[in-house]
Amino acid sequence: MQEKDDAPIHRPLDLDPKRAGRVNRAPYAIIDIGSNSVRMVVYDQLGRAPLPRFNEKSLCRLGDGLAQTGRIADDGFRRTVEAIRRFRAIADAMGVTRLDATATEAVRRAENGPELVEAILSESGVAVRILSGAEEARFATLGVISGFFRPLGVVGDMGGGSLEVAEALDDRIGEDWVSLPLGALPVEAIMQEKGTAKRRIDTMLKEELPASLARSTFFAVGGGWRTFAKAHMLMAGAPVPVVHGYRITANEVRDFAKHILKLPPEKIAALRGVPKRRVRTLPAAAMMLDRVVKHLKPEHVVFSALGLREGWLYSQLTREERYLDPLVEGAQLVGLPVARVPDFARALVIWTEELYPEETTADTRLRVALCALSDIGWRDHPDIRAEESFRRVLQFPFIGLDHAERAFLAFALHARYAGRPDAPWLAGPQKLLSEADRRRAEVLGRAILLAYRLSGGTPAVLAGSRLSIGKSRIRLEVSRTARVPDSEAVSERLALLAASVGVKSFEISEIHD
């Protein structure tokens, strides 16, 4: 499964207002026909950081009874065709110019799977590609690769009919992979055999899931495991209410799985974060996550909102598009179109790059994303800009970042809008950041606040100035053409920045052009 390409890799971290303007990008849709549900997602574009415009599923449960009869039941067959007819009508009405459809375990195994594919094509005009187990594993892993910053670990995707496991090695997929009939529906059936379920599952994992796939990080993909994560987040009071990038220890996973497995259905239904449609399958998801973690022994589990669909989408991109940074692309798609002067974000990237000369690539991408988002709150009332921007970034469906990085961006934007460092809503997310990262976020935010006040949000004026932060003094140098700012507002912003840095002295001076 390893994909090899010896060409040099270029990973740009630039901002481009034209690219962010979605020029000539039509909505793109994909339909995923799984063993439990049929879902269509319409994205704003076929690009590196697509945002869902429409996301709906129909619980057709194609896998019900499949093990006994070898066929998709008539009811599931009919409901699937009807669901896709409706999805096709919605896609057409939304102006979708490309609609892809894939089918997985149930259609692959069913005697009448090809008949279903033919009926869908006849009734809706949608051509369905039936994926092999290897392709399922590949696209699920590509989904994780597309959704995180250079991930290293093993990916597990539990669907309704099967479990796929493969390696994510930065931008590549490892050689080893497996596809096992351990999706939610077959595991439900196994769990009916009281006293033997764990032993049966453990035996299958021991025989079919090679120990060579063991890694310190396990990326969990699939709706059942996302529901598991949401319930755990709410129980634990996680400071960032987003499943993607949620990271917990293997021990925490197993403890919570055992807790769920002891609950009767009515108690599972009462768990916060568990929708009615997941009450039935959550025990199977908990059982499998517990047994896989026990078998592979990772240190942490990271939950991914991206999987097969996003991996398929990612595979359709050009090489150049795949190596665009997902966080930077998402930030500029959100931030630049609403900014008063879209080009100002690029000027900010240049103006702030000397503040931390030793920053890592991971630090740089956060700073560039921050610059792209730096004007998202200008339409809000001044009294709520800091809080609203903080909450918006904390929950927005960005990809390519974990919870700590999300908290960093939210803190920095809060500081950019002059938010108080002791604001009560900062308390939870603050726990995700080290003192050094929290200070760096505040300094970057205050520096950007100064940049907007100094220049009026115009790139030409900002380019005529330079900010330097020393151990005991902050110096703002401004060229004659930009005018030396004799402004109380600028001095106030410098004072805020100085307080964040921890120095008491600052000065403004003129530099000659």
XYZ file of C-alpha atoms in Angstrom:
513
model
C 0.000 0.000 0.000
C 3.062 2.269 0.266
C 2.923 5.195 -2.136
C 6.328 6.277 -3.399
C 7.250 9.537 -5.052
C 10.872 10.656 -5.050
C 10.178 14.187 -6.289
C 11.188 16.960 -3.854
C 8.384 17.962 -1.510
C 7.404 21.613 -1.305
C 5.124 22.527 1.614
C 4.190 26.192 1.133
C 2.932 28.277 4.046
C 1.943 31.333 2.048
C -1.319 33.273 1.944
C -2.982 33.953 -1.392
C -6.192 36.041 -1.464
C -6.969 34.779 -4.962
C -6.741 31.159 -3.852
C -8.855 31.989 -0.818
C -11.519 33.577 -3.010
C -12.658 30.177 -4.311
C -12.348 31.390 -7.893
C -13.855 28.878 -10.349
C -14.496 26.350 -7.603
C -17.878 24.598 -7.804
C -19.387 22.618 -4.914
C -18.260 18.979 -4.781
C -20.274 16.064 -3.359
C -19.547 12.517 -2.295
C -21.978 9.766 -1.299
C -20.700 7.030 1.003
C -22.801 3.838 1.011
C -21.840 2.038 4.189
C -23.119 -1.074 5.915
C -25.190 0.948 8.389
C -25.912 4.267 6.687
C -25.829 6.151 3.419
C -24.442 9.676 3.708
C -23.918 12.564 1.325
C -21.612 15.469 2.073
C -21.525 18.514 -0.183
C -18.327 20.533 0.230
C -17.854 24.134 -0.795
C -15.132 22.974 -3.179
C -12.810 20.163 -4.143
C -9.785 21.583 -2.340
C -7.271 21.149 0.468
C -9.483 22.449 3.272
C -13.063 21.854 2.133
C -15.927 23.034 4.333
C -19.158 20.989 4.407
C -22.194 22.852 3.086
C -24.576 19.934 3.479
C -24.167 16.739 5.497
C -26.956 14.206 5.885
C -27.318 10.474 6.229
C -30.049 7.879 5.940
C -29.928 4.794 8.185
C -30.516 2.115 5.571
C -28.731 -0.658 7.543
C -27.660 -2.640 4.492
C -25.703 -5.006 6.714
C -28.725 -6.229 8.670
C -29.157 -9.946 8.091
C -26.343 -10.041 5.539
C -24.345 -12.654 7.445
C -27.349 -15.000 7.514
C -28.692 -14.559 3.966
C -25.745 -13.230 1.989
C -28.066 -10.626 0.490
C -29.113 -7.037 1.166
C -32.678 -7.107 2.465
C -35.425 -5.680 0.248
C -36.179 -2.834 2.651
C -32.557 -1.707 2.870
C -32.192 -2.052 -0.902
C -35.244 0.142 -1.560
C -34.363 2.756 1.059
C -30.849 3.098 -0.324
C -32.066 3.746 -3.866
C -34.612 6.284 -2.617
C -32.053 8.048 -0.399
C -29.617 8.451 -3.287
C -32.353 9.737 -5.605
C -33.073 12.444 -3.029
C -29.386 13.209 -2.502
C -28.883 13.561 -6.249
C -31.760 16.063 -6.461
C -30.260 18.134 -3.632
C -26.799 18.075 -5.214
C -28.193 19.233 -8.555
C -30.116 22.054 -6.874
C -26.937 23.175 -5.074
C -25.000 23.459 -8.323
C -22.754 20.452 -7.724
C -20.812 19.690 -10.893
C -19.094 16.538 -9.636
C -20.665 13.842 -7.468
C -18.713 10.710 -6.562
C -20.193 7.669 -4.837
C -18.470 4.787 -3.070
C -19.761 1.600 -1.441
C -18.014 -0.507 1.173
C -18.343 -3.798 3.077
C -22.066 -4.581 2.780
C -22.309 -3.944 -0.956
C -18.957 -5.642 -1.501
C -20.062 -8.843 0.257
C -23.700 -9.011 -0.776
C -24.825 -11.355 -3.521
C -27.111 -8.639 -4.826
C -24.596 -5.801 -4.352
C -24.094 -5.413 -8.117
C -27.888 -5.277 -8.546
C -28.053 -2.408 -6.059
C -25.339 -0.527 -7.942
C -27.256 -0.997 -11.193
C -30.533 0.162 -9.623
C -28.881 3.294 -8.233
C -27.448 4.159 -11.636
C -30.780 3.538 -13.349
C -32.865 5.518 -10.841
C -30.552 8.453 -10.092
C -27.782 8.461 -12.681
C -25.191 8.080 -9.909
C -22.351 5.658 -10.697
C -21.144 3.819 -7.584
C -17.625 2.464 -7.114
C -17.420 -0.583 -4.849
C -14.234 -0.323 -2.795
C -12.085 -3.285 -1.822
C -10.926 -3.736 1.765
C -7.500 -2.447 0.750
C -9.049 0.664 -0.759
C -11.141 1.283 2.352
C -8.005 1.121 4.497
C -6.141 3.375 2.064
C -8.768 6.102 1.854
C -9.468 6.101 5.597
C -5.744 6.571 6.235
C -5.526 9.307 3.614
C -8.370 11.005 5.482
C -6.207 11.141 8.608
C -3.196 12.285 6.572
C -5.312 15.079 5.101
C -6.703 16.138 8.473
C -3.615 16.343 10.682
C -0.200 17.962 10.505
C 2.164 15.202 9.355
C 0.594 12.393 11.437
C 2.538 9.349 12.607
C 0.580 6.404 13.942
C -1.829 3.619 13.137
C -5.302 4.414 11.808
C -8.365 2.346 12.666
C -11.641 2.966 10.823
C -14.656 1.171 12.290
C -17.700 1.300 10.067
C -20.986 -0.541 10.120
C -19.603 -3.693 8.500
C -15.834 -3.776 8.868
C -12.733 -2.488 10.620
C -9.796 -1.273 8.527
C -6.355 -0.672 10.044
C -3.292 0.851 8.342
C -0.321 3.126 9.066
C -0.149 6.884 8.552
C 3.494 7.815 8.024
C 3.529 11.591 7.601
C 2.352 11.946 3.994
C 2.405 8.235 3.149
C 0.572 5.005 3.902
C 2.493 2.073 5.355
C 2.864 -1.337 3.779
C 0.805 -3.289 6.336
C -2.980 -3.103 6.431
C -5.933 -5.287 7.392
C -9.678 -5.333 6.795
C -11.672 -7.336 9.344
C -15.419 -8.115 9.539
C -15.612 -6.310 12.883
C -17.863 -3.362 12.144
C -20.702 -2.256 14.394
C -23.305 -4.697 13.028
C -21.259 -7.931 13.195
C -19.848 -6.955 16.593
C -23.415 -6.389 17.829
C -24.179 -9.960 16.818
C -21.035 -11.294 18.517
C -21.939 -9.455 21.718
C -25.209 -11.365 21.944
C -23.107 -14.396 22.906
C -22.680 -13.592 26.565
C -19.346 -14.583 28.040
C -17.568 -15.323 24.770
C -17.631 -11.978 22.891
C -14.311 -10.640 24.166
C -12.573 -13.944 23.581
C -13.858 -14.217 20.008
C -12.851 -10.652 19.157
C -9.455 -11.012 20.824
C -8.794 -14.212 18.894
C -9.603 -12.520 15.571
C -7.366 -9.566 16.412
C -4.507 -11.807 17.489
C -4.731 -13.858 14.280
C -5.399 -11.045 11.797
C -4.037 -7.769 13.215
C -0.206 -7.933 13.098
C 1.795 -6.627 16.041
C 3.921 -4.698 13.524
C 1.075 -2.157 13.331
C 1.518 -1.171 16.981
C 2.380 2.540 17.339
C 2.317 5.057 20.183
C -0.637 6.916 18.622
C -3.851 5.307 17.445
C -6.098 7.454 15.226
C -9.741 6.454 15.690
C -12.038 7.002 12.686
C -15.744 6.277 12.255
C -19.092 7.514 13.530
C -19.281 5.129 16.480
C -15.869 6.130 17.759
C -16.642 9.827 17.243
C -19.747 9.375 19.400
C -17.571 7.650 22.021
C -15.235 10.665 21.964
C -18.097 13.188 22.218
C -19.551 11.409 25.246
C -16.145 11.238 26.920
C -15.451 14.927 26.215
C -18.707 15.973 27.864
C -18.166 13.684 30.823
C -14.593 14.905 31.327
C -15.396 18.594 30.730
C -12.944 18.903 27.829
C -12.096 22.595 27.258
C -12.357 22.378 23.444
C -15.777 21.071 22.286
C -14.501 19.578 19.014
C -14.049 15.852 18.376
C -11.380 16.241 15.688
C -7.985 16.202 17.359
C -9.324 15.104 20.760
C -6.504 13.187 22.434
C -6.737 10.962 25.512
C -4.600 8.230 27.025
C -5.130 4.559 26.293
C -6.062 4.006 29.938
C -8.759 6.677 29.726
C -10.155 5.018 26.608
C -10.349 1.605 28.216
C -11.834 2.901 31.467
C -14.611 4.735 29.623
C -15.278 1.786 27.318
C -15.746 -0.486 30.329
C -18.072 2.103 31.865
C -20.260 2.138 28.731
C -20.331 -1.644 28.504
C -21.795 -1.855 32.022
C -24.683 0.497 31.217
C -28.175 -0.666 30.224
C -29.636 0.861 27.022
C -31.694 3.458 28.882
C -28.561 4.738 30.639
C -26.644 4.892 27.357
C -29.521 6.883 25.852
C -29.207 9.346 28.741
C -25.484 9.977 28.129
C -24.774 13.494 26.926
C -23.528 13.629 23.356
C -25.062 10.308 22.286
C -27.739 10.753 19.588
C -30.641 8.298 19.497
C -29.365 6.647 16.335
C -26.105 5.705 18.106
C -27.593 4.216 21.281
C -27.809 0.751 19.749
C -24.293 0.673 18.251
C -22.287 2.543 20.913
C -21.624 -0.601 23.011
C -20.151 -2.306 19.924
C -17.966 0.744 19.239
C -16.818 0.774 22.877
C -16.098 -2.951 22.829
C -13.985 -2.740 19.687
C -12.038 0.323 20.791
C -11.266 -1.367 24.106
C -10.073 -4.587 22.461
C -8.051 -2.876 19.704
C -6.306 -0.614 22.226
C -5.596 -3.620 24.440
C -4.136 -5.484 21.447
C -2.051 -2.683 19.876
C -1.077 -0.989 23.164
C -0.828 2.651 21.975
C -0.029 5.356 24.502
C -2.714 7.727 23.202
C -5.826 7.681 21.069
C -6.561 10.667 18.806
C -10.040 10.939 17.318
C -10.446 12.048 13.717
C -13.528 13.599 12.137
C -12.008 12.843 8.739
C -11.980 9.396 7.217
C -12.834 7.582 4.024
C -14.804 10.382 2.346
C -12.141 12.988 3.007
C -9.412 10.547 2.014
C -11.158 9.975 -1.299
C -11.449 13.730 -1.792
C -7.763 14.228 -0.896
C -6.760 11.575 -3.425
C -8.456 13.573 -6.198
C -6.221 16.618 -5.637
C -3.063 17.397 -7.561
C 0.255 16.771 -5.831
C 0.698 20.529 -5.363
C -2.699 20.852 -3.686
C -2.107 17.883 -1.382
C 0.994 19.549 0.051
C -0.761 22.797 0.859
C -1.093 23.141 4.619
C -4.673 22.289 5.686
C -4.730 24.719 8.616
C -3.332 27.641 6.629
C -5.681 26.907 3.716
C -8.699 26.697 6.002
C -7.739 29.847 7.882
C -7.360 31.906 4.733
C -10.573 30.521 3.223
C -12.394 31.710 6.341
C -10.448 34.863 7.141
C -9.423 36.590 3.920
C -12.816 36.857 2.164
C -14.298 38.699 5.183
C -11.243 40.894 5.898
C -11.431 44.616 5.148
C -8.120 44.439 3.264
C -7.347 40.807 2.321
C -3.745 41.627 1.357
C -3.034 42.928 4.861
C -2.746 39.384 6.220
C 0.249 38.717 3.955
C 1.876 41.939 5.143
C 1.321 40.783 8.736
C 3.078 37.483 8.044
C 6.200 39.383 6.932
C 5.952 41.965 9.737
C 5.735 39.312 12.493
C 8.302 36.832 11.220
C 11.204 38.414 13.141
C 9.417 38.368 16.494
C 10.415 34.738 17.055
C 13.442 34.055 14.807
C 13.840 30.486 16.091
C 10.258 29.350 15.556
C 9.676 25.840 14.235
C 7.638 24.961 11.161
C 4.778 24.031 13.487
C 5.022 27.490 15.084
C 5.156 29.220 11.689
C 1.976 27.609 10.423
C 0.130 28.783 13.546
C 1.415 32.323 13.090
C 0.446 32.390 9.397
C -3.015 31.032 10.216
C -3.382 33.683 12.915
C -2.545 36.437 10.428
C -5.162 35.044 8.020
C -7.814 35.135 10.764
C -6.771 38.464 12.234
C -9.707 40.519 10.877
C -12.602 38.091 11.354
C -14.176 40.131 14.167
C -14.203 43.629 12.653
C -17.976 43.596 12.093
C -18.682 42.623 15.717
C -19.374 45.205 18.396
C -16.076 46.263 20.034
C -17.275 45.036 23.431
C -17.648 41.443 22.252
C -14.952 41.077 19.577
C -12.422 39.375 21.830
C -14.812 36.830 23.311
C -16.664 36.131 20.055
C -13.440 35.614 18.094
C -12.090 33.357 20.839
C -15.179 31.141 20.864
C -15.469 31.114 17.074
C -11.946 29.807 16.531
C -12.204 27.378 19.443
C -15.134 25.604 17.753
C -14.744 26.247 14.024
C -14.302 23.071 11.889
C -10.653 23.695 11.031
C -8.449 20.702 10.238
C -4.700 20.211 10.508
C -4.476 21.039 14.217
C -4.928 19.492 17.626
C -6.757 20.938 20.621
C -3.701 22.693 22.042
C -3.010 24.418 18.716
C -6.664 25.419 18.463
C -6.451 26.904 21.959
C -3.287 28.777 20.923
C -5.049 30.413 17.967
C -8.071 31.291 20.086
C -5.873 32.872 22.787
C -3.910 34.855 20.219
C -7.064 36.225 18.575
C -8.457 37.118 21.977
C -5.309 39.157 22.616
C -5.471 40.693 19.114
C -8.860 42.175 20.076
C -7.498 43.489 23.405
C -9.218 40.831 25.481
C -8.353 40.733 29.156
C -5.897 37.941 30.050
C -7.976 37.085 33.134
C -11.291 36.700 31.257
C -13.200 33.756 32.800
C -13.815 31.962 29.481
C -10.055 31.497 29.037
C -9.712 29.264 32.102
C -10.511 25.873 30.546
C -8.566 26.106 27.268
C -5.665 27.707 29.134
C -4.961 24.295 30.693
C -3.973 22.978 27.260
C -1.110 25.456 26.868
C 2.256 25.675 28.543
C 3.135 29.004 30.100
C 5.554 29.682 27.231
C 2.909 28.957 24.574
C 0.305 31.061 26.353
C 2.759 33.968 26.549
C 3.712 33.586 22.892
C 0.045 33.585 21.823
C -0.590 36.756 23.817
C 2.483 38.518 22.427
C 1.572 37.671 18.822
C -1.996 38.808 19.360
C -0.915 42.117 20.937
C 1.623 42.696 18.159
C -1.084 42.240 15.523
C -3.368 44.598 17.465
C -0.570 47.179 17.308
C -0.076 46.567 13.586
C -3.725 47.316 12.793
C -3.759 50.465 14.916
C -0.465 51.713 13.543
C -1.288 51.195 9.866
C -5.048 51.444 9.704
C -4.999 47.969 8.153
C -3.070 49.110 5.061
C -0.113 47.015 3.825
C 1.892 50.007 2.527
C 1.991 51.786 5.894
C 2.781 48.574 7.771
C 5.659 47.840 5.376
C 7.195 51.162 6.405
C 7.570 50.067 10.023
C 9.526 47.529 12.019
C 8.934 46.076 15.467
C 11.709 44.631 17.602
C 11.388 43.061 21.038
C 14.432 43.128 23.277
C 15.034 41.789 26.749
C 14.313 45.128 28.394
C 12.686 47.297 25.703
C 10.307 47.222 22.752
C 11.153 49.454 19.829
C 8.743 50.504 17.071
C 10.499 52.085 14.120
C 8.451 53.922 11.489
C 9.658 55.400 8.206
C 9.167 59.052 7.275
C 6.735 58.125 4.481
C 4.593 56.242 6.967
C 4.805 59.154 9.421
C 5.992 58.864 13.004
C 2.852 58.026 14.961
C 2.267 60.621 17.630
C -0.819 58.778 18.758
C -2.164 57.909 22.170
C -3.914 54.853 20.673
C -0.632 53.483 19.283
C 1.136 54.108 22.586
C -1.634 52.267 24.426
C -1.180 49.247 22.148
C 2.566 49.334 22.686
C 2.000 49.399 26.424
C -0.260 46.336 26.167
C 2.412 44.529 24.159
C 5.104 45.497 26.637
C 3.004 44.124 29.495
C 2.596 40.827 27.632
C 6.336 40.599 26.989
C 7.099 41.520 30.578
C 9.078 44.729 29.966
C 8.271 48.268 31.114
C 10.051 50.319 28.493
C 9.087 50.998 24.880
C 9.937 53.664 22.345
C 8.827 54.937 18.943
C 11.428 56.286 16.561
C 11.696 57.389 12.948
C 13.824 55.558 10.431
C 14.957 57.208 7.198
C 13.677 55.845 3.885
